[in-house]
Amino acid sequence: MRAIVKQTKGPGLVMTEVDEPEPGPNEVVIDVAHTSICGTDLHIYDWDEWAAETVPIGMAVGHEFSGVVSQVGSAVEDVVAGQRVTGEGHLTCGHCRNCRAGRRHLCANTLGIGVDRPGAFAEQIMIPAANVFVLPDHVPLEMGSIFDPFGNATHTALTFDLTAEDVLITGAGPIGCMAAAIASHVGARNVVVTDVNDYRLGLAAALGASRTVNVAEQDLREVMLEIGIREGFDIALEMSGAPAALRSILPGMIHGGRVALLGLLPDDVAIDWGVVIFHSLTLKGIYGREMYDTWYKMGVFLERGLDLSPIITHTFPAAEFEEAFSTVRSGLAGKVLLDWRSG
Ligand code: ZN
């Protein structure tokens, strides 16, 4: 079968033939319909220090996907061929303290598809049956392929109660935009999204941000006064990984405010710890998705009218993956999909 593979220790990816997966007793093989490109895939393409230490050579990459189940292992009972599915790309160990306590998103031994084991940028992907999420009938396969980042957005947004709160989201990438949609959907008072990219701020507005701010051109403090935020934001979701964004959040928080951190920040970011301590702020790191409550809630959000369709801005045939990667890098895109059924 065709797959997009990291074939040499260096920048680049190639489309090549690899062996089709054979399911073990508890595994499921899925014929891939759509995949979506993540920032992680760009790091693997570029072969940065993290990728060089982590990703095996010769392996298919990619972890955001949807498709149709084609084979199930002999012990699989609750997934059947023909079901439209996506899946959790984090495989957990099942025996560490957190796994045994039902907190699988905090597993100490997580392995990722497309990172540690063969990924989804291929005509077929194999995952444990327990990781399969059957798509509700109302969810198109295109939307199913972005459940992984939609899950990051959902997990982050629901970490703190947003109802009636003033919410700041720094970073209008796809996850920030989806988090804005969720914050609005669950009843936040103001949903303010900041970035320095007007295209992405436009997407955030299309998805439900009540106010977007290009912080290269406008002062966030002025906007806060204009829209009636007197004492500061109640909740902030940091989605950019930009040190300047984190620094801009802290003085704008209400005393006792809560900050969820999803964007991966550099190791050496200095912040004003006096603000954190004297204003009694809570900073919480977020990783992955809760298994599988986040997934359940995503299905319900879409059933109850959450409209994320504007975030899918491009779809390319899988063979044109180079152009698709370039489109992601341009910054002038939301989610960019590869279609594995159209060549
Ligand atoms: Zn574990």
Short mmCIF file of C-alpha atoms and ligand atoms in Angstrom, two decimals:
data_model
loop_
_atom_site.label_atom_id
_atom_site.label_comp_id
_atom_site.label_asym_id
_atom_site.label_seq_id
_atom_site.Cartn_x
_atom_site.Cartn_y
_atom_site.Cartn_z
CA MET A 1 0.00 0.00 0.00
CA ARG A 2 1.04 3.64 -0.40
CA ALA A 3 2.27 5.55 2.64
CA ILE A 4 4.09 8.81 3.40
CA VAL A 5 7.31 7.67 5.04
CA LYS A 6 10.37 9.16 6.72
CA GLN A 7 12.91 7.29 4.62
CA THR A 8 16.24 8.94 5.50
CA LYS A 9 17.71 10.73 8.51
CA GLY A 10 17.14 14.26 7.25
CA PRO A 11 14.49 16.69 6.03
CA GLY A 12 11.70 15.45 3.76
CA LEU A 13 9.13 12.69 3.41
CA VAL A 14 8.43 10.33 0.49
CA MET A 15 5.36 8.52 -0.79
CA THR A 16 6.35 4.87 -1.13
CA GLU A 17 5.03 1.31 -0.91
CA VAL A 18 4.94 -0.36 2.54
CA ASP A 19 3.52 -3.67 3.78
CA GLU A 20 -0.16 -3.77 4.69
CA PRO A 21 -0.78 -4.24 8.44
CA GLU A 22 -1.92 -7.62 9.81
CA PRO A 23 -4.19 -7.18 12.82
CA GLY A 24 -3.33 -8.90 16.10
CA PRO A 25 -6.19 -10.33 18.22
CA ASN A 26 -7.19 -6.95 19.71
CA GLU A 27 -6.37 -4.73 16.74
CA VAL A 28 -8.37 -3.15 13.95
CA VAL A 29 -7.32 -2.21 10.40
CA ILE A 30 -8.92 0.93 8.97
CA ASP A 31 -9.01 1.92 5.28
CA VAL A 32 -8.00 5.57 5.55
CA ALA A 33 -10.33 8.12 3.94
CA HIS A 34 -8.89 11.46 5.05
CA THR A 35 -5.88 12.55 7.04
CA SER A 36 -5.04 15.96 8.39
CA ILE A 37 -1.63 17.57 8.80
CA CYS A 38 -0.44 18.58 12.28
CA GLY A 39 2.47 20.75 13.40
CA THR A 40 4.06 17.54 14.69
CA ASP A 41 4.20 16.27 11.10
CA LEU A 42 6.10 19.42 10.09
CA HIS A 43 8.66 18.77 12.84
CA ILE A 44 9.08 15.21 11.52
CA TYR A 45 9.34 16.47 7.95
CA ASP A 46 12.02 19.00 9.00
CA TRP A 47 13.80 16.34 11.11
CA ASP A 48 14.44 18.61 14.08
CA GLU A 49 16.26 17.44 17.21
CA TRP A 50 13.10 16.00 18.78
CA ALA A 51 12.18 14.07 15.61
CA ALA A 52 15.71 12.71 15.17
CA GLU A 53 15.63 11.34 18.72
CA THR A 54 12.10 9.93 18.48
CA VAL A 55 10.90 8.82 15.04
CA PRO A 56 12.05 5.49 13.51
CA ILE A 57 13.32 5.52 9.91
CA GLY A 58 11.15 3.78 7.31
CA MET A 59 7.90 4.36 9.16
CA ALA A 60 4.65 5.95 7.94
CA VAL A 61 3.96 9.23 9.74
CA GLY A 62 0.72 11.08 10.55
CA HIS A 63 -1.82 10.68 13.33
CA GLU A 64 -4.95 12.63 12.37
CA PHE A 65 -7.26 10.41 10.32
CA SER A 66 -10.68 9.02 9.55
CA GLY A 67 -11.71 5.96 7.58
CA VAL A 68 -13.74 2.77 7.39
CA VAL A 69 -12.93 -0.40 9.34
CA SER A 70 -11.83 -3.18 6.95
CA GLN A 71 -10.51 -5.93 9.28
CA VAL A 72 -10.85 -6.73 12.96
CA GLY A 73 -8.72 -9.07 15.11
CA SER A 74 -10.06 -12.37 16.44
CA ALA A 75 -10.76 -11.02 19.95
CA VAL A 76 -12.42 -7.75 18.90
CA GLU A 77 -16.11 -7.68 19.81
CA ASP A 78 -17.28 -4.09 19.76
CA VAL A 79 -15.94 -2.84 16.42
CA VAL A 80 -17.07 -4.28 13.08
CA ALA A 81 -15.99 -3.96 9.46
CA GLY A 82 -17.75 -1.16 7.62
CA GLN A 83 -17.97 1.24 10.55
CA ARG A 84 -16.94 4.86 9.90
CA VAL A 85 -14.32 5.70 12.49
CA THR A 86 -11.49 7.86 13.72
CA GLY A 87 -9.23 7.00 16.63
CA GLU A 88 -7.16 8.07 19.59
CA GLY A 89 -3.54 8.16 18.43
CA HIS A 90 -2.08 7.80 21.93
CA LEU A 91 -1.61 4.17 22.97
CA THR A 92 -1.47 3.83 26.73
CA CYS A 93 0.23 1.08 28.73
CA GLY A 94 -2.69 -0.05 30.89
CA HIS A 95 -0.53 -0.84 33.93
CA CYS A 96 0.97 2.43 35.25
CA ARG A 97 -0.64 4.13 38.25
CA ASN A 98 -2.69 6.59 36.17
CA CYS A 99 -3.87 3.99 33.67
CA ARG A 100 -5.05 1.73 36.47
CA ALA A 101 -6.87 4.67 38.06
CA GLY A 102 -8.71 5.41 34.79
CA ARG A 103 -6.62 8.51 33.99
CA ARG A 104 -5.23 7.17 30.74
CA HIS A 105 -4.42 10.63 29.32
CA LEU A 106 -1.80 10.84 32.09
CA CYS A 107 -0.16 7.49 31.21
CA ALA A 108 3.58 7.51 31.91
CA ASN A 109 4.33 5.26 28.92
CA THR A 110 2.25 6.71 26.06
CA LEU A 111 3.19 5.74 22.50
CA GLY A 112 1.97 7.77 19.52
CA ILE A 113 0.93 6.58 16.08
CA GLY A 114 2.95 8.31 13.39
CA VAL A 115 5.63 9.10 15.99
CA ASP A 116 6.63 5.90 17.79
CA ARG A 117 4.72 3.37 15.65
CA PRO A 118 3.34 3.32 12.08
CA GLY A 119 1.06 6.23 11.36
CA ALA A 120 -2.02 7.18 9.40
CA PHE A 121 -0.59 8.83 6.29
CA ALA A 122 -1.16 5.55 4.48
CA GLU A 123 -3.92 3.66 2.74
CA GLN A 124 -4.43 1.66 5.95
CA ILE A 125 -3.80 2.29 9.65
CA MET A 126 -3.86 -0.33 12.42
CA ILE A 127 -4.73 0.59 16.01
CA PRO A 128 -6.01 -1.28 19.08
CA ALA A 129 -9.79 -1.70 18.99
CA ALA A 130 -9.94 0.19 22.31
CA ASN A 131 -8.58 3.29 20.54
CA VAL A 132 -11.30 3.33 17.87
CA PHE A 133 -13.94 6.07 18.03
CA VAL A 134 -16.99 5.27 15.92
CA LEU A 135 -18.18 8.45 14.22
CA PRO A 136 -21.79 9.43 14.85
CA ASP A 137 -23.88 9.35 11.65
CA HIS A 138 -24.08 13.16 11.53
CA VAL A 139 -20.28 13.57 11.35
CA PRO A 140 -18.72 13.54 7.84
CA LEU A 141 -15.43 11.65 7.36
CA GLU A 142 -13.65 14.96 6.61
CA MET A 143 -14.62 16.25 10.06
CA GLY A 144 -13.73 12.89 11.60
CA SER A 145 -10.15 13.34 10.42
CA ILE A 146 -9.65 16.38 12.70
CA PHE A 147 -10.96 14.81 15.92
CA ASP A 148 -7.41 14.62 17.30
CA PRO A 149 -6.81 18.41 17.28
CA PHE A 150 -10.53 19.04 17.97
CA GLY A 151 -9.90 16.88 21.04
CA ASN A 152 -6.91 19.00 22.08
CA ALA A 153 -9.15 22.07 21.77
CA THR A 154 -11.97 20.41 23.71
CA HIS A 155 -9.72 19.04 26.46
CA THR A 156 -8.08 22.45 26.92
CA ALA A 157 -11.30 24.47 26.74
CA LEU A 158 -13.15 22.23 29.22
CA THR A 159 -10.27 22.14 31.72
CA PHE A 160 -11.84 25.11 33.50
CA ASP A 161 -15.52 26.08 33.65
CA LEU A 162 -16.01 28.76 30.96
CA THR A 163 -19.70 29.50 31.54
CA ALA A 164 -20.25 33.28 31.77
CA GLU A 165 -16.49 33.88 32.01
CA ASP A 166 -14.27 36.25 30.05
CA VAL A 167 -11.92 34.01 28.07
CA LEU A 168 -8.65 34.92 26.35
CA ILE A 169 -7.21 32.56 23.73
CA THR A 170 -3.67 33.32 22.55
CA GLY A 171 -2.91 31.78 19.16
CA ALA A 172 -5.40 31.49 16.28
CA GLY A 173 -4.04 28.29 14.80
CA PRO A 174 -6.62 25.58 14.13
CA ILE A 175 -6.71 24.44 17.78
CA GLY A 176 -7.10 28.01 19.07
CA CYS A 177 -9.89 28.64 16.55
CA MET A 178 -11.69 25.44 17.54
CA ALA A 179 -11.29 26.32 21.22
CA ALA A 180 -12.94 29.68 20.49
CA ALA A 181 -15.88 27.85 18.93
CA ILE A 182 -16.18 25.59 21.97
CA ALA A 183 -15.88 28.45 24.48
CA SER A 184 -18.67 30.28 22.70
CA HIS A 185 -20.76 27.08 22.47
CA VAL A 186 -20.55 26.46 26.23
CA GLY A 187 -21.56 30.00 27.13
CA ALA A 188 -18.50 32.14 27.77
CA ARG A 189 -19.20 35.89 28.08
CA ASN A 190 -16.34 37.20 25.92
CA VAL A 191 -14.09 35.01 23.76
CA VAL A 192 -11.10 37.15 22.77
CA VAL A 193 -8.54 35.60 20.40
CA THR A 194 -5.10 37.12 19.81
CA ASP A 195 -2.55 36.43 17.07
CA VAL A 196 -0.33 38.39 14.67
CA ASN A 197 -1.77 36.72 11.53
CA ASP A 198 -4.90 38.40 10.14
CA TYR A 199 -5.87 35.37 8.04
CA ARG A 200 -6.00 33.19 11.13
CA LEU A 201 -7.82 35.84 13.14
CA GLY A 202 -10.42 35.82 10.37
CA LEU A 203 -10.85 32.07 10.87
CA ALA A 204 -11.22 32.61 14.64
CA ALA A 205 -13.97 35.13 14.00
CA ALA A 206 -15.70 32.74 11.58
CA LEU A 207 -15.64 30.04 14.27
CA GLY A 208 -17.18 32.18 16.99
CA ALA A 209 -14.61 34.44 18.65
CA SER A 210 -16.49 37.47 19.95
CA ARG A 211 -13.43 39.66 19.38
CA THR A 212 -10.11 39.14 17.58
CA VAL A 213 -7.02 41.23 18.26
CA ASN A 214 -3.89 41.50 16.13
CA VAL A 215 -1.47 42.23 18.96
CA ALA A 216 1.12 43.57 16.52
CA GLU A 217 -1.27 46.42 15.79
CA GLN A 218 -3.53 46.83 18.80
CA ASP A 219 -3.06 46.85 22.56
CA LEU A 220 -4.97 44.09 24.36
CA ARG A 221 -5.53 46.37 27.39
CA GLU A 222 -7.46 48.87 25.25
CA VAL A 223 -9.67 46.11 23.87
CA MET A 224 -10.38 44.80 27.38
CA LEU A 225 -11.60 48.24 28.52
CA GLU A 226 -13.65 48.67 25.35
CA ILE A 227 -15.57 45.42 25.88
CA GLY A 228 -16.04 45.83 29.60
CA ILE A 229 -13.43 43.53 31.09
CA ARG A 230 -12.43 45.60 34.15
CA GLU A 231 -10.51 43.26 36.43
CA GLY A 232 -9.02 40.88 33.89
CA PHE A 233 -9.75 37.67 32.04
CA ASP A 234 -11.10 34.84 34.17
CA ILE A 235 -9.64 32.09 31.99
CA ALA A 236 -6.85 32.02 29.40
CA LEU A 237 -6.01 29.25 26.95
CA GLU A 238 -2.44 29.51 25.62
CA MET A 239 -2.43 27.86 22.18
CA SER A 240 0.54 29.50 20.43
CA GLY A 241 3.69 28.31 22.18
CA ALA A 242 4.98 31.88 21.79
CA PRO A 243 6.78 33.29 24.86
CA ALA A 244 5.39 36.78 24.14
CA ALA A 245 1.86 35.37 24.24
CA LEU A 246 2.35 33.82 27.68
CA ARG A 247 3.88 37.05 28.97
CA SER A 248 0.91 39.02 27.59
CA ILE A 249 -1.57 36.76 29.38
CA LEU A 250 -0.33 37.02 32.95
CA PRO A 251 -0.86 40.74 33.73
CA GLY A 252 -4.29 40.61 32.03
CA MET A 253 -5.70 37.95 34.35
CA ILE A 254 -8.15 38.58 37.19
CA HIS A 255 -6.76 37.72 40.62
CA GLY A 256 -7.28 33.97 40.99
CA GLY A 257 -7.45 33.55 37.20
CA ARG A 258 -6.72 30.22 35.57
CA VAL A 259 -4.45 29.58 32.59
CA ALA A 260 -4.40 26.36 30.53
CA LEU A 261 -1.19 25.82 28.55
CA LEU A 262 -1.37 23.72 25.37
CA GLY A 263 1.15 25.44 23.07
CA LEU A 264 4.62 23.95 23.55
CA LEU A 265 6.83 26.74 24.89
CA PRO A 266 10.64 26.83 24.68
CA ASP A 267 12.52 25.52 27.74
CA ASP A 268 13.94 28.85 28.81
CA VAL A 269 10.93 31.20 28.85
CA ALA A 270 11.13 33.68 31.71
CA ILE A 271 7.81 34.98 33.08
CA ASP A 272 6.86 37.40 35.85
CA TRP A 273 6.49 34.97 38.74
CA GLY A 274 5.49 37.87 40.99
CA VAL A 275 2.24 38.18 39.03
CA VAL A 276 1.63 34.42 39.25
CA ILE A 277 2.15 34.41 43.01
CA PHE A 278 0.65 37.74 44.15
CA HIS A 279 -2.38 37.35 41.86
CA SER A 280 -2.82 33.69 42.86
CA LEU A 281 -2.92 32.43 39.28
CA THR A 282 -3.28 28.77 38.39
CA LEU A 283 -1.20 27.50 35.44
CA LYS A 284 -2.08 24.03 34.15
CA GLY A 285 -0.36 22.06 31.36
CA ILE A 286 -2.61 20.16 28.95
CA TYR A 287 -1.65 17.20 26.78
CA GLY A 288 -3.72 14.99 24.50
CA ARG A 289 -7.35 14.17 25.14
CA GLU A 290 -9.18 12.48 28.02
CA MET A 291 -9.90 8.88 27.10
CA TYR A 292 -12.63 8.83 26.26
CA ASP A 293 -14.75 11.53 27.80
CA THR A 294 -13.28 14.23 25.54
CA TRP A 295 -14.26 12.07 22.54
CA TYR A 296 -17.82 11.62 23.81
CA LYS A 297 -18.21 15.37 24.27
CA MET A 298 -16.89 16.13 20.78
CA GLY A 299 -19.62 13.94 19.33
CA VAL A 300 -22.27 15.68 21.43
CA PHE A 301 -20.98 19.18 20.56
CA LEU A 302 -21.32 18.44 16.83
CA GLU A 303 -24.74 16.85 17.40
CA ARG A 304 -25.87 19.98 19.26
CA GLY A 305 -24.87 22.45 16.55
CA LEU A 306 -21.20 23.27 17.09
CA ASP A 307 -20.08 24.20 13.56
CA LEU A 308 -16.38 23.66 12.92
CA SER A 309 -16.67 23.42 9.14
CA PRO A 310 -14.84 26.74 8.42
CA ILE A 311 -11.64 25.30 9.95
CA ILE A 312 -11.17 22.82 7.06
CA THR A 313 -9.82 25.15 4.39
CA HIS A 314 -7.97 22.83 1.98
CA THR A 315 -8.13 19.22 0.75
CA PHE A 316 -5.45 17.72 -1.53
CA PRO A 317 -5.15 14.25 -3.08
CA ALA A 318 -2.65 12.31 -0.93
CA ALA A 319 -0.20 12.21 -3.86
CA GLU A 320 0.05 16.02 -3.64
CA PHE A 321 1.22 15.95 -0.02
CA GLU A 322 4.20 18.23 -0.73
CA GLU A 323 1.86 21.02 -1.80
CA ALA A 324 -0.35 20.30 1.20
CA PHE A 325 2.62 20.64 3.59
CA SER A 326 3.61 23.91 1.89
CA THR A 327 0.08 25.19 2.34
CA VAL A 328 0.25 24.47 6.09
CA ARG A 329 3.57 26.29 6.31
CA SER A 330 2.20 29.35 4.49
CA GLY A 331 0.16 30.31 7.55
CA LEU A 332 -2.74 30.98 5.18
CA ALA A 333 -4.67 27.83 6.03
CA GLY A 334 -6.80 26.22 8.70
CA LYS A 335 -6.75 22.42 8.68
CA VAL A 336 -5.28 20.95 5.50
CA LEU A 337 -6.56 17.48 4.59
CA LEU A 338 -5.20 14.70 2.40
CA ASP A 339 -7.73 12.55 0.56
CA TRP A 340 -6.51 8.94 0.32
CA ARG A 341 -9.39 7.84 -1.88
CA SER A 342 -8.73 10.17 -4.79
CA GLY A 343 -5.17 9.12 -5.64
ZN ZN B 1 -0.03 3.86 31.50
#
